[in-house]
């Protein structure tokens, strides 16, 4: 089952935060990879087409108005070591303000709980995570 939720929007005049795909690329850069390394690894295994390190730079610094095409997304996935699905999700969030959550194999109760958690603020989510982790620790200790 796939549940769609709108990506959060901000009503402030501040600079917009980096989009989801741009953040994935920035995380790779923050972990020590260089733009040139990403460009060398960015090869679509289906077509053999490549994308340049400059394209990665553009995605981080000044993203284009349109999302990468499927070939580019597969090349980005290869460079980042992520699945094609993860790259598609990030692109959908960044360019379409669409966030999908896959919940295969779970019952209705889990989906309801996740729906409630998804509507909470980050601080509230952290509080619930702390409660769940405390419960798990208590179970292990007894």
C-alpha atoms as a printed R data frame, in Angstrom:
    type eleno elety resid chain resno      x      y       z
1   ATOM     1    CA   UNK     A     1  0.000  0.000   0.000
2   ATOM     2    CA   UNK     A     2  1.277  3.473  -0.762
3   ATOM     3    CA   UNK     A     3  0.084  6.424   1.255
4   ATOM     4    CA   UNK     A     4  0.626  9.898  -0.153
5   ATOM     5    CA   UNK     A     5  1.239 12.914   1.998
6   ATOM     6    CA   UNK     A     6  2.012 16.447   0.963
7   ATOM     7    CA   UNK     A     7  5.535 17.605   1.655
8   ATOM     8    CA   UNK     A     8  5.644 20.304   4.304
9   ATOM     9    CA   UNK     A     9  5.565 23.846   3.029
10  ATOM    10    CA   UNK     A    10  6.751 26.991   4.704
11  ATOM    11    CA   UNK     A    11  5.049 30.348   4.661
12  ATOM    12    CA   UNK     A    12  8.195 32.284   5.548
13  ATOM    13    CA   UNK     A    13 10.221 34.482   3.222
14  ATOM    14    CA   UNK     A    14 13.467 32.690   4.165
15  ATOM    15    CA   UNK     A    15 15.510 30.844   1.558
16  ATOM    16    CA   UNK     A    16 13.859 27.543   0.750
17  ATOM    17    CA   UNK     A    17 15.580 24.535   2.303
18  ATOM    18    CA   UNK     A    18 17.352 22.191  -0.057
19  ATOM    19    CA   UNK     A    19 15.084 19.661  -1.719
20  ATOM    20    CA   UNK     A    20 15.179 15.964  -0.875
21  ATOM    21    CA   UNK     A    21 17.377 14.903  -3.802
22  ATOM    22    CA   UNK     A    22 19.704 17.841  -3.275
23  ATOM    23    CA   UNK     A    23 20.011 16.802   0.395
24  ATOM    24    CA   UNK     A    24 20.919 13.216  -0.564
25  ATOM    25    CA   UNK     A    25 23.704 14.521  -2.771
26  ATOM    26    CA   UNK     A    26 24.883 16.944  -0.081
27  ATOM    27    CA   UNK     A    27 24.966 14.080   2.451
28  ATOM    28    CA   UNK     A    28 27.265 12.152   0.094
29  ATOM    29    CA   UNK     A    29 29.509 15.202  -0.189
30  ATOM    30    CA   UNK     A    30 29.466 15.679   3.590
31  ATOM    31    CA   UNK     A    31 30.530 12.047   4.028
32  ATOM    32    CA   UNK     A    32 33.723 12.738   2.046
33  ATOM    33    CA   UNK     A    33 32.819 12.045  -1.570
34  ATOM    34    CA   UNK     A    34 33.721 14.688  -4.120
35  ATOM    35    CA   UNK     A    35 31.637 15.952  -7.005
36  ATOM    36    CA   UNK     A    36 34.152 14.421  -9.414
37  ATOM    37    CA   UNK     A    37 33.850 11.021  -7.692
38  ATOM    38    CA   UNK     A    38 30.081 11.210  -7.992
39  ATOM    39    CA   UNK     A    39 30.397 12.096 -11.676
40  ATOM    40    CA   UNK     A    40 32.687  9.123 -12.347
41  ATOM    41    CA   UNK     A    41 30.278  6.733 -10.611
42  ATOM    42    CA   UNK     A    42 27.151  8.191 -12.247
43  ATOM    43    CA   UNK     A    43 26.521  5.629 -14.965
44  ATOM    44    CA   UNK     A    44 23.075  4.289 -15.822
45  ATOM    45    CA   UNK     A    45 23.550  0.519 -15.867
46  ATOM    46    CA   UNK     A    46 20.625  0.096 -18.285
47  ATOM    47    CA   UNK     A    47 21.812  2.451 -21.041
48  ATOM    48    CA   UNK     A    48 25.444  3.111 -20.122
49  ATOM    49    CA   UNK     A    49 24.748  6.849 -20.209
50  ATOM    50    CA   UNK     A    50 26.624  9.068 -17.776
51  ATOM    51    CA   UNK     A    51 25.975 12.340 -16.058
52  ATOM    52    CA   UNK     A    52 28.682 14.838 -15.199
53  ATOM    53    CA   UNK     A    53 29.936 16.049 -11.861
54  ATOM    54    CA   UNK     A    54 28.681 19.493 -12.898
55  ATOM    55    CA   UNK     A    55 25.123 18.134 -12.925
56  ATOM    56    CA   UNK     A    56 25.537 17.062  -9.291
57  ATOM    57    CA   UNK     A    57 26.841 20.529  -8.468
58  ATOM    58    CA   UNK     A    58 23.817 22.074 -10.162
59  ATOM    59    CA   UNK     A    59 21.424 19.795  -8.258
60  ATOM    60    CA   UNK     A    60 22.932 20.939  -4.954
61  ATOM    61    CA   UNK     A    61 23.550 24.638  -5.652
62  ATOM    62    CA   UNK     A    62 20.866 25.668  -8.134
63  ATOM    63    CA   UNK     A    63 18.462 22.815  -8.958
64  ATOM    64    CA   UNK     A    64 16.825 22.944 -12.394
65  ATOM    65    CA   UNK     A    65 13.106 23.596 -12.761
66  ATOM    66    CA   UNK     A    66 12.422 20.006 -13.802
67  ATOM    67    CA   UNK     A    67 13.310 16.700 -12.198
68  ATOM    68    CA   UNK     A    68 16.010 14.446 -13.620
69  ATOM    69    CA   UNK     A    69 14.793 12.004 -16.256
70  ATOM    70    CA   UNK     A    70 14.764  8.228 -15.567
71  ATOM    71    CA   UNK     A    71 18.239  7.699 -17.070
72  ATOM    72    CA   UNK     A    72 19.663 10.495 -14.923
73  ATOM    73    CA   UNK     A    73 17.926  9.108 -11.821
74  ATOM    74    CA   UNK     A    74 19.443  5.666 -12.378
75  ATOM    75    CA   UNK     A    75 22.870  7.250 -12.798
76  ATOM    76    CA   UNK     A    76 22.389  9.301  -9.613
77  ATOM    77    CA   UNK     A    77 21.340  6.133  -7.769
78  ATOM    78    CA   UNK     A    78 24.518  4.383  -8.922
79  ATOM    79    CA   UNK     A    79 26.702  7.305  -7.845
80  ATOM    80    CA   UNK     A    80 25.080  7.649  -4.423
81  ATOM    81    CA   UNK     A    81 24.799  3.916  -3.764
82  ATOM    82    CA   UNK     A    82 21.031  4.274  -3.297
83  ATOM    83    CA   UNK     A    83 18.179  2.394  -4.881
84  ATOM    84    CA   UNK     A    84 16.449  3.816  -7.912
85  ATOM    85    CA   UNK     A    85 13.245  3.900  -5.845
86  ATOM    86    CA   UNK     A    86 14.919  6.088  -3.190
87  ATOM    87    CA   UNK     A    87 16.078  8.556  -5.846
88  ATOM    88    CA   UNK     A    88 12.594  8.639  -7.409
89  ATOM    89    CA   UNK     A    89 11.058  9.304  -3.982
90  ATOM    90    CA   UNK     A    90 13.475 12.170  -3.356
91  ATOM    91    CA   UNK     A    91 12.841 13.646  -6.817
92  ATOM    92    CA   UNK     A    92  9.058 13.408  -6.325
93  ATOM    93    CA   UNK     A    93  9.363 15.184  -2.996
94  ATOM    94    CA   UNK     A    94 11.647 17.905  -4.366
95  ATOM    95    CA   UNK     A    95  9.885 18.673  -7.648
96  ATOM    96    CA   UNK     A    96  6.299 17.576  -7.036
97  ATOM    97    CA   UNK     A    97  5.987 18.194  -3.284
98  ATOM    98    CA   UNK     A    98  4.838 14.574  -3.028
99  ATOM    99    CA   UNK     A    99  5.964 12.105  -0.390
100 ATOM   100    CA   UNK     A   100  5.006  8.431  -0.659
101 ATOM   101    CA   UNK     A   101  5.405  5.889   2.105
102 ATOM   102    CA   UNK     A   102  5.466  2.197   1.262
103 ATOM   103    CA   UNK     A   103  3.861 -0.001   3.935
104 ATOM   104    CA   UNK     A   104  3.877 -3.481   2.441
105 ATOM   105    CA   UNK     A   105  3.221 -6.378   4.794
106 ATOM   106    CA   UNK     A   106  1.782 -4.373   7.675
107 ATOM   107    CA   UNK     A   107 -1.756 -4.435   9.016
108 ATOM   108    CA   UNK     A   108 -4.175 -1.565   9.342
109 ATOM   109    CA   UNK     A   109 -3.145 -0.827  12.935
110 ATOM   110    CA   UNK     A   110  0.445 -0.059  11.921
111 ATOM   111    CA   UNK     A   111 -0.749  2.190   9.090
112 ATOM   112    CA   UNK     A   112 -3.026  4.090  11.483
113 ATOM   113    CA   UNK     A   113 -0.185  4.545  13.991
114 ATOM   114    CA   UNK     A   114  2.164  5.771  11.267
115 ATOM   115    CA   UNK     A   115 -0.500  8.149   9.987
116 ATOM   116    CA   UNK     A   116 -0.759  9.693  13.448
117 ATOM   117    CA   UNK     A   117  3.024  9.925  13.829
118 ATOM   118    CA   UNK     A   118  3.381 11.498  10.392
119 ATOM   119    CA   UNK     A   119  1.054 14.331  11.381
120 ATOM   120    CA   UNK     A   120  3.063 15.140  14.523
121 ATOM   121    CA   UNK     A   121  5.798 17.724  14.821
122 ATOM   122    CA   UNK     A   122  9.389 16.509  14.823
123 ATOM   123    CA   UNK     A   123  9.610 17.147  18.560
124 ATOM   124    CA   UNK     A   124  6.484 15.042  19.204
125 ATOM   125    CA   UNK     A   125  7.865 12.256  16.998
126 ATOM   126    CA   UNK     A   126 11.111 12.276  18.998
127 ATOM   127    CA   UNK     A   127  9.106 12.009  22.232
128 ATOM   128    CA   UNK     A   128  7.203  8.975  20.916
129 ATOM   129    CA   UNK     A   129 10.446  7.391  19.681
130 ATOM   130    CA   UNK     A   130 11.931  7.834  23.162
131 ATOM   131    CA   UNK     A   131  8.868  6.159  24.709
132 ATOM   132    CA   UNK     A   132  9.048  3.220  22.291
133 ATOM   133    CA   UNK     A   133 12.788  2.786  22.904
134 ATOM   134    CA   UNK     A   134 12.238  2.947  26.689
135 ATOM   135    CA   UNK     A   135  9.589  0.221  26.387
136 ATOM   136    CA   UNK     A   136 11.976 -1.959  24.360
137 ATOM   137    CA   UNK     A   137 14.754 -1.491  26.969
138 ATOM   138    CA   UNK     A   138 12.353 -2.368  29.797
139 ATOM   139    CA   UNK     A   139 11.284 -5.564  27.989
140 ATOM   140    CA   UNK     A   140 14.903 -6.643  27.470
141 ATOM   141    CA   UNK     A   141 15.743 -6.029  31.127
142 ATOM   142    CA   UNK     A   142 12.848 -8.178  32.420
